[in-house]
Coordinates of C-alpha atoms in Angstrom, one line a residue:
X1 CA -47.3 217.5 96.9
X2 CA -46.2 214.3 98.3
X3 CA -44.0 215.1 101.0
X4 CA -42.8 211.8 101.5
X5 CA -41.5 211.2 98.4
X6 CA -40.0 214.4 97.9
X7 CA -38.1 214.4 101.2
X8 CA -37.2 210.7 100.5
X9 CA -35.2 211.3 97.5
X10 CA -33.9 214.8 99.1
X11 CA -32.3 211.9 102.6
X12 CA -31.0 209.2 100.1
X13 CA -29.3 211.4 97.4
X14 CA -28.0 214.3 100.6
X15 CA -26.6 211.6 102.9
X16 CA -24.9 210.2 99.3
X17 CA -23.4 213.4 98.5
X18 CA -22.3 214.1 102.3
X19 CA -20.5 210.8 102.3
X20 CA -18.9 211.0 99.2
X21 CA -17.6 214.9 100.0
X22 CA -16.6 213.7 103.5
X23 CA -14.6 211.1 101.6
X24 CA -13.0 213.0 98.4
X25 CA -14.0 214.9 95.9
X26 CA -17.5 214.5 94.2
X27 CA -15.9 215.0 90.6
X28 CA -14.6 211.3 90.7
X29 CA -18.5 210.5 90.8
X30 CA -19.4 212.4 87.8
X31 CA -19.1 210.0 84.6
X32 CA -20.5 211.3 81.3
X33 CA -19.7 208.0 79.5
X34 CA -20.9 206.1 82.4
X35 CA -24.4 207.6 82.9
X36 CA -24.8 207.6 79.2
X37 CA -24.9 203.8 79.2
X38 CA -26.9 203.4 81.5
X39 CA -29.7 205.6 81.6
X40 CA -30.3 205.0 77.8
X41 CA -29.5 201.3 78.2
X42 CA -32.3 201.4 80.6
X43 CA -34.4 203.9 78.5
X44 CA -33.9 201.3 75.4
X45 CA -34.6 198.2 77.4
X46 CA -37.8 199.5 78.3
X47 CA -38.9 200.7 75.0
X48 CA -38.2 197.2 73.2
X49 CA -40.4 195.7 76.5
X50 CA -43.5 198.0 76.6
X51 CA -45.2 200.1 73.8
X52 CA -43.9 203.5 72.9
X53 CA -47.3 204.9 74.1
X54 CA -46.8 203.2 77.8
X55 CA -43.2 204.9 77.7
X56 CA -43.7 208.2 76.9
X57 CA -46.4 208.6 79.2
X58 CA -44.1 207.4 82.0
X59 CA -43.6 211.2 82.6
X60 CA -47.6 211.6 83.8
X61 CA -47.1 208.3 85.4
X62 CA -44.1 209.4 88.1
X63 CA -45.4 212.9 88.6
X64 CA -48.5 211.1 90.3
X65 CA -45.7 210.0 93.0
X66 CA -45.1 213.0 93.7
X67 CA -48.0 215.0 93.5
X68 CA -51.2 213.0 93.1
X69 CA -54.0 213.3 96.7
X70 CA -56.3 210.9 96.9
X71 CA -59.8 212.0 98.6
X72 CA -60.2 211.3 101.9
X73 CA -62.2 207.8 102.9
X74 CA -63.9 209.7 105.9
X75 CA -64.5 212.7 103.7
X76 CA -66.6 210.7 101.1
X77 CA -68.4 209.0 104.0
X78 CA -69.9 212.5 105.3
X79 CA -70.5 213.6 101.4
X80 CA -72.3 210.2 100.6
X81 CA -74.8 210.6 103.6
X82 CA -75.7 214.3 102.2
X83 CA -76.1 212.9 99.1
X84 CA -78.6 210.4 100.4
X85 CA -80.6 212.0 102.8
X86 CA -80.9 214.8 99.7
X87 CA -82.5 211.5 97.7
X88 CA -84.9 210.6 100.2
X89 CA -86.2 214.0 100.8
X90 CA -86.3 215.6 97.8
X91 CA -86.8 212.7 95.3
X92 CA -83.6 211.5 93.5
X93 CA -83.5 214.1 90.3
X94 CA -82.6 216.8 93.7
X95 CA -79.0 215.1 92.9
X96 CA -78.8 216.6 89.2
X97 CA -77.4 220.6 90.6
X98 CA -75.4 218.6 93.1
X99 CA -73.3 216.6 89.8
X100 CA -72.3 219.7 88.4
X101 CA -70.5 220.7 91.3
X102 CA -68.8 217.5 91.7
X103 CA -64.8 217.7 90.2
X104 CA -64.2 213.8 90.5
X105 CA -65.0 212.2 86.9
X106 CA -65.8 208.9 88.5
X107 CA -68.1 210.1 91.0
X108 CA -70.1 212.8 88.7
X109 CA -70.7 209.4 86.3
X110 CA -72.4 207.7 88.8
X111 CA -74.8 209.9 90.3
X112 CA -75.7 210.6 86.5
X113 CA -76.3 207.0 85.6
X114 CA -78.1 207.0 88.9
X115 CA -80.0 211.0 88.3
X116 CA -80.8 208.5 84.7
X117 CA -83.0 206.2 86.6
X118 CA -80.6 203.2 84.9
X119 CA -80.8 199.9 87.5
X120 CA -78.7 199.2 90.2
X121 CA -77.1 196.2 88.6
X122 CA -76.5 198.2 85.7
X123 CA -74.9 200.9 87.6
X124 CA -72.8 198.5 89.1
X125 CA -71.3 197.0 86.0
X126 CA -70.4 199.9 84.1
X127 CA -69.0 201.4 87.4
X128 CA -66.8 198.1 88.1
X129 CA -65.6 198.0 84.4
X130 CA -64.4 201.7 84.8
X131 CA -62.7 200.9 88.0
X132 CA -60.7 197.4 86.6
X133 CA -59.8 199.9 83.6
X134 CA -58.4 202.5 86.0
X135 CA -56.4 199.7 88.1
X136 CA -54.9 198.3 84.8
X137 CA -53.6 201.9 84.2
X138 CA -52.2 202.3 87.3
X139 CA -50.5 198.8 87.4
X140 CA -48.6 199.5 84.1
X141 CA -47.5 202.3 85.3
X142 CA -46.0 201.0 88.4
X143 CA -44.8 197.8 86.4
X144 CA -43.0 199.9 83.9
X145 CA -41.1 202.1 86.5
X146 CA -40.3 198.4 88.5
X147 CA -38.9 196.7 85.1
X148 CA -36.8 200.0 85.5
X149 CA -35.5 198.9 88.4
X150 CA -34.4 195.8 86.9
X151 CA -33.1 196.8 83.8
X152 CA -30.2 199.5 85.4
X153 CA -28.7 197.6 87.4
X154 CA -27.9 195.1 84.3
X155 CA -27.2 198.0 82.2
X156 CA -24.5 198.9 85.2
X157 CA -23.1 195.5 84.9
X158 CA -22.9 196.0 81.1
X159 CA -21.1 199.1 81.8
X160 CA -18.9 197.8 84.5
X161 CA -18.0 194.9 81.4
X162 CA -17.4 197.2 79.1
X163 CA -14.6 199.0 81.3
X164 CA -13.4 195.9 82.5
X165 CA -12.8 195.3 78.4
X166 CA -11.1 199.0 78.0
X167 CA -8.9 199.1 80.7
X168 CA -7.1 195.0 79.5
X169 CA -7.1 196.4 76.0
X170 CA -5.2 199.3 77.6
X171 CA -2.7 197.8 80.4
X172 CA 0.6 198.9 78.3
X173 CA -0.7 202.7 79.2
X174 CA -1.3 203.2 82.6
X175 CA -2.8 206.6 81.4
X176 CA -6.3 204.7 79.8
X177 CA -6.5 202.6 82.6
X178 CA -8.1 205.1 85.3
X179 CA -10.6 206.1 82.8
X180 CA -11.6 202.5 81.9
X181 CA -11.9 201.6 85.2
X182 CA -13.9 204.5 86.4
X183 CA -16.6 203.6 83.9
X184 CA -16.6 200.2 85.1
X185 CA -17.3 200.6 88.8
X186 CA -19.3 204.0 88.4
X187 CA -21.9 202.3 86.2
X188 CA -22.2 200.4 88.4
X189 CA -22.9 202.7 91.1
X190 CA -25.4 204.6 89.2
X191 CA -27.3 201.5 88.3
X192 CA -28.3 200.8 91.6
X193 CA -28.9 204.0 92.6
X194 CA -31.4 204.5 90.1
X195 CA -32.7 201.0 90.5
X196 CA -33.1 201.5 94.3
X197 CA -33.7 204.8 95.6
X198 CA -36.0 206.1 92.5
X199 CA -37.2 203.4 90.2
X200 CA -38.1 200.8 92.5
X201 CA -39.2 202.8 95.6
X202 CA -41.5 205.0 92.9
X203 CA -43.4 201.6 91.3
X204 CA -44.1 201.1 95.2
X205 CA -45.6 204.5 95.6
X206 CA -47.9 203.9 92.6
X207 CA -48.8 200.5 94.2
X208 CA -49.8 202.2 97.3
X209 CA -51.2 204.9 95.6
X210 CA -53.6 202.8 93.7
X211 CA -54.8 200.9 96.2
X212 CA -55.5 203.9 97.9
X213 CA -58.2 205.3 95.1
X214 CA -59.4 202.2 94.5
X215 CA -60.4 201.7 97.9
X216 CA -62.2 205.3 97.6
X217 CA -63.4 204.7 94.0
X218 CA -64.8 201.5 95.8
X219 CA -66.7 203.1 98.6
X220 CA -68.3 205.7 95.9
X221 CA -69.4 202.8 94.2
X222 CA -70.9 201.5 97.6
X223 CA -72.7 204.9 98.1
X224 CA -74.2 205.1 94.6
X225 CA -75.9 202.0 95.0
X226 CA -77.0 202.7 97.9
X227 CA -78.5 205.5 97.0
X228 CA -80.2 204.4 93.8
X229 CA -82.1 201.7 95.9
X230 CA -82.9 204.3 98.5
X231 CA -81.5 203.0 101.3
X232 CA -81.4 204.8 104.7
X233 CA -78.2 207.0 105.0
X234 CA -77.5 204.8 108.6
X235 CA -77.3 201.6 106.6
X236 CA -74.4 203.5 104.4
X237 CA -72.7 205.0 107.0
X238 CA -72.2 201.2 108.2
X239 CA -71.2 200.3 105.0
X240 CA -68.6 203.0 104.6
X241 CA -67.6 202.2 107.9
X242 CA -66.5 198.4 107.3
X243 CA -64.6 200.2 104.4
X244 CA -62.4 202.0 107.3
X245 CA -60.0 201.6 110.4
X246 CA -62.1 202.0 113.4
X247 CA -59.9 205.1 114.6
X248 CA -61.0 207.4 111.7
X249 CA -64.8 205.5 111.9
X250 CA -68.2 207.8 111.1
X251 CA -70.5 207.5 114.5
X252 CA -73.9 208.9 114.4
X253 CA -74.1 208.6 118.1

């Protein structure tokens, strides 16, 4: 669980409702007709921009914001030089038992390709293709949520037009023209809500996120090389290392 997230949301929408119940009541807030345009203006709008597929796995998408963990860069550093000094003691094919313990799809392919015996630069360019797929994936995520962000705000405005439009078809009865104007302003209001404390600040998450795995995806790729040319597990550790902030740094010293 992502605490951050979690406990972001749980600040933004608690400080809203505090406000508003310091202020009035909260039942002013509540707008059936109101959210209705504007969460499946939004919904729509993004279905007509990106394919139904992309859409409905939106829901996979957002959980990773909240609950995805990517592996620790220092972590894979100490599992890489195990892995290594197995290969130069034991021959290579002592890495086969070690694969089936391994949970991370990625990482179990490459020590196959390289248990295989398949060259280095081979290794390398199926392992790179894998990795460009896996950031695509992870940008249209993030890119879907974003054009999210966009699209309720304009659907607010639409709403906020549409009331305007009620309530001047309506001046000769001051009864309709609360109504109409509540769905004008609260549309708006829940528009960039949406838009700015969930849909944009969760495309961000993913971006972070993303870069995040890819950076570890990155240094497994390092490691597996490394090992299928038998290099010396000192000359990975200092590769790993330049991956890294020098405060969280393997030393062998």
């Amino acid at each position: 669980m992502d605490i951050s997230t979690v406990l972001g949301i749980v600040i933004a929408f608690g400080l809203f409702a505090t406000s508003i119940t310091l202020g009035g009541s909260p039942a002013v807030f509540i707008n059936f007709p109101a959210a209705l345009i504007v969460l499946g203006g939004t919904i729509g709008a993004t279905m007509v921009n990106y394919p139904l597929g992309h859409v409905l796995g939106l829901v996979g998408v957002i959980k990773h914001a909240f609950m995805k963990k990517v592996e620790d860069p220092a972590s894979i550093t100490e599992q890489f030089i195990q892995y290594a000094n197995k290969a130069r003691r034991e021959g290579i094919l002592s890495l086969e038992p070690v694969i089936k313990e391994v949970d991370d799809p990625y990482l179990k392919k490459g020590l196959q390709l390289t248990v295989d015996g398949m060259e280095p630069q081979t290794i390398q360019e199926i392992m790179e293709t894998e990795i460009s797929h896996i950031e695509d994936r992870h940008q249209t995520g993030a890119d879907i949520l974003g054009a999210m962000g966009a699209f309720a705000p304009a659907m607010g405005m639409i709403g906020t037009i549409i009331g305007l439009v009620l309530m001047l078809q309506d001046l000769d009865d001051p009864a309709a023209i609360g109504p109409a104007m509540a769905i004008a302003l609260i549309t708006t209001f829940y528009g960039v809500i949406l838009a700015n404390v969930l849909f944009v600040p969760m495309s961000g998450k993913l971006k972070t996120r993303s870069k995040e795995e890819i950076l570890v995806k990155e240094m497994m790729l390092e490691g597996i090389l490394c090992i299928s040319k038998g290099e010396n597990p000192r000359i990975i550790e200092e590769k790993f290392n330049s991956y890294l902030p020098p405060k969280i740094r393997r030393s062998s010293d």
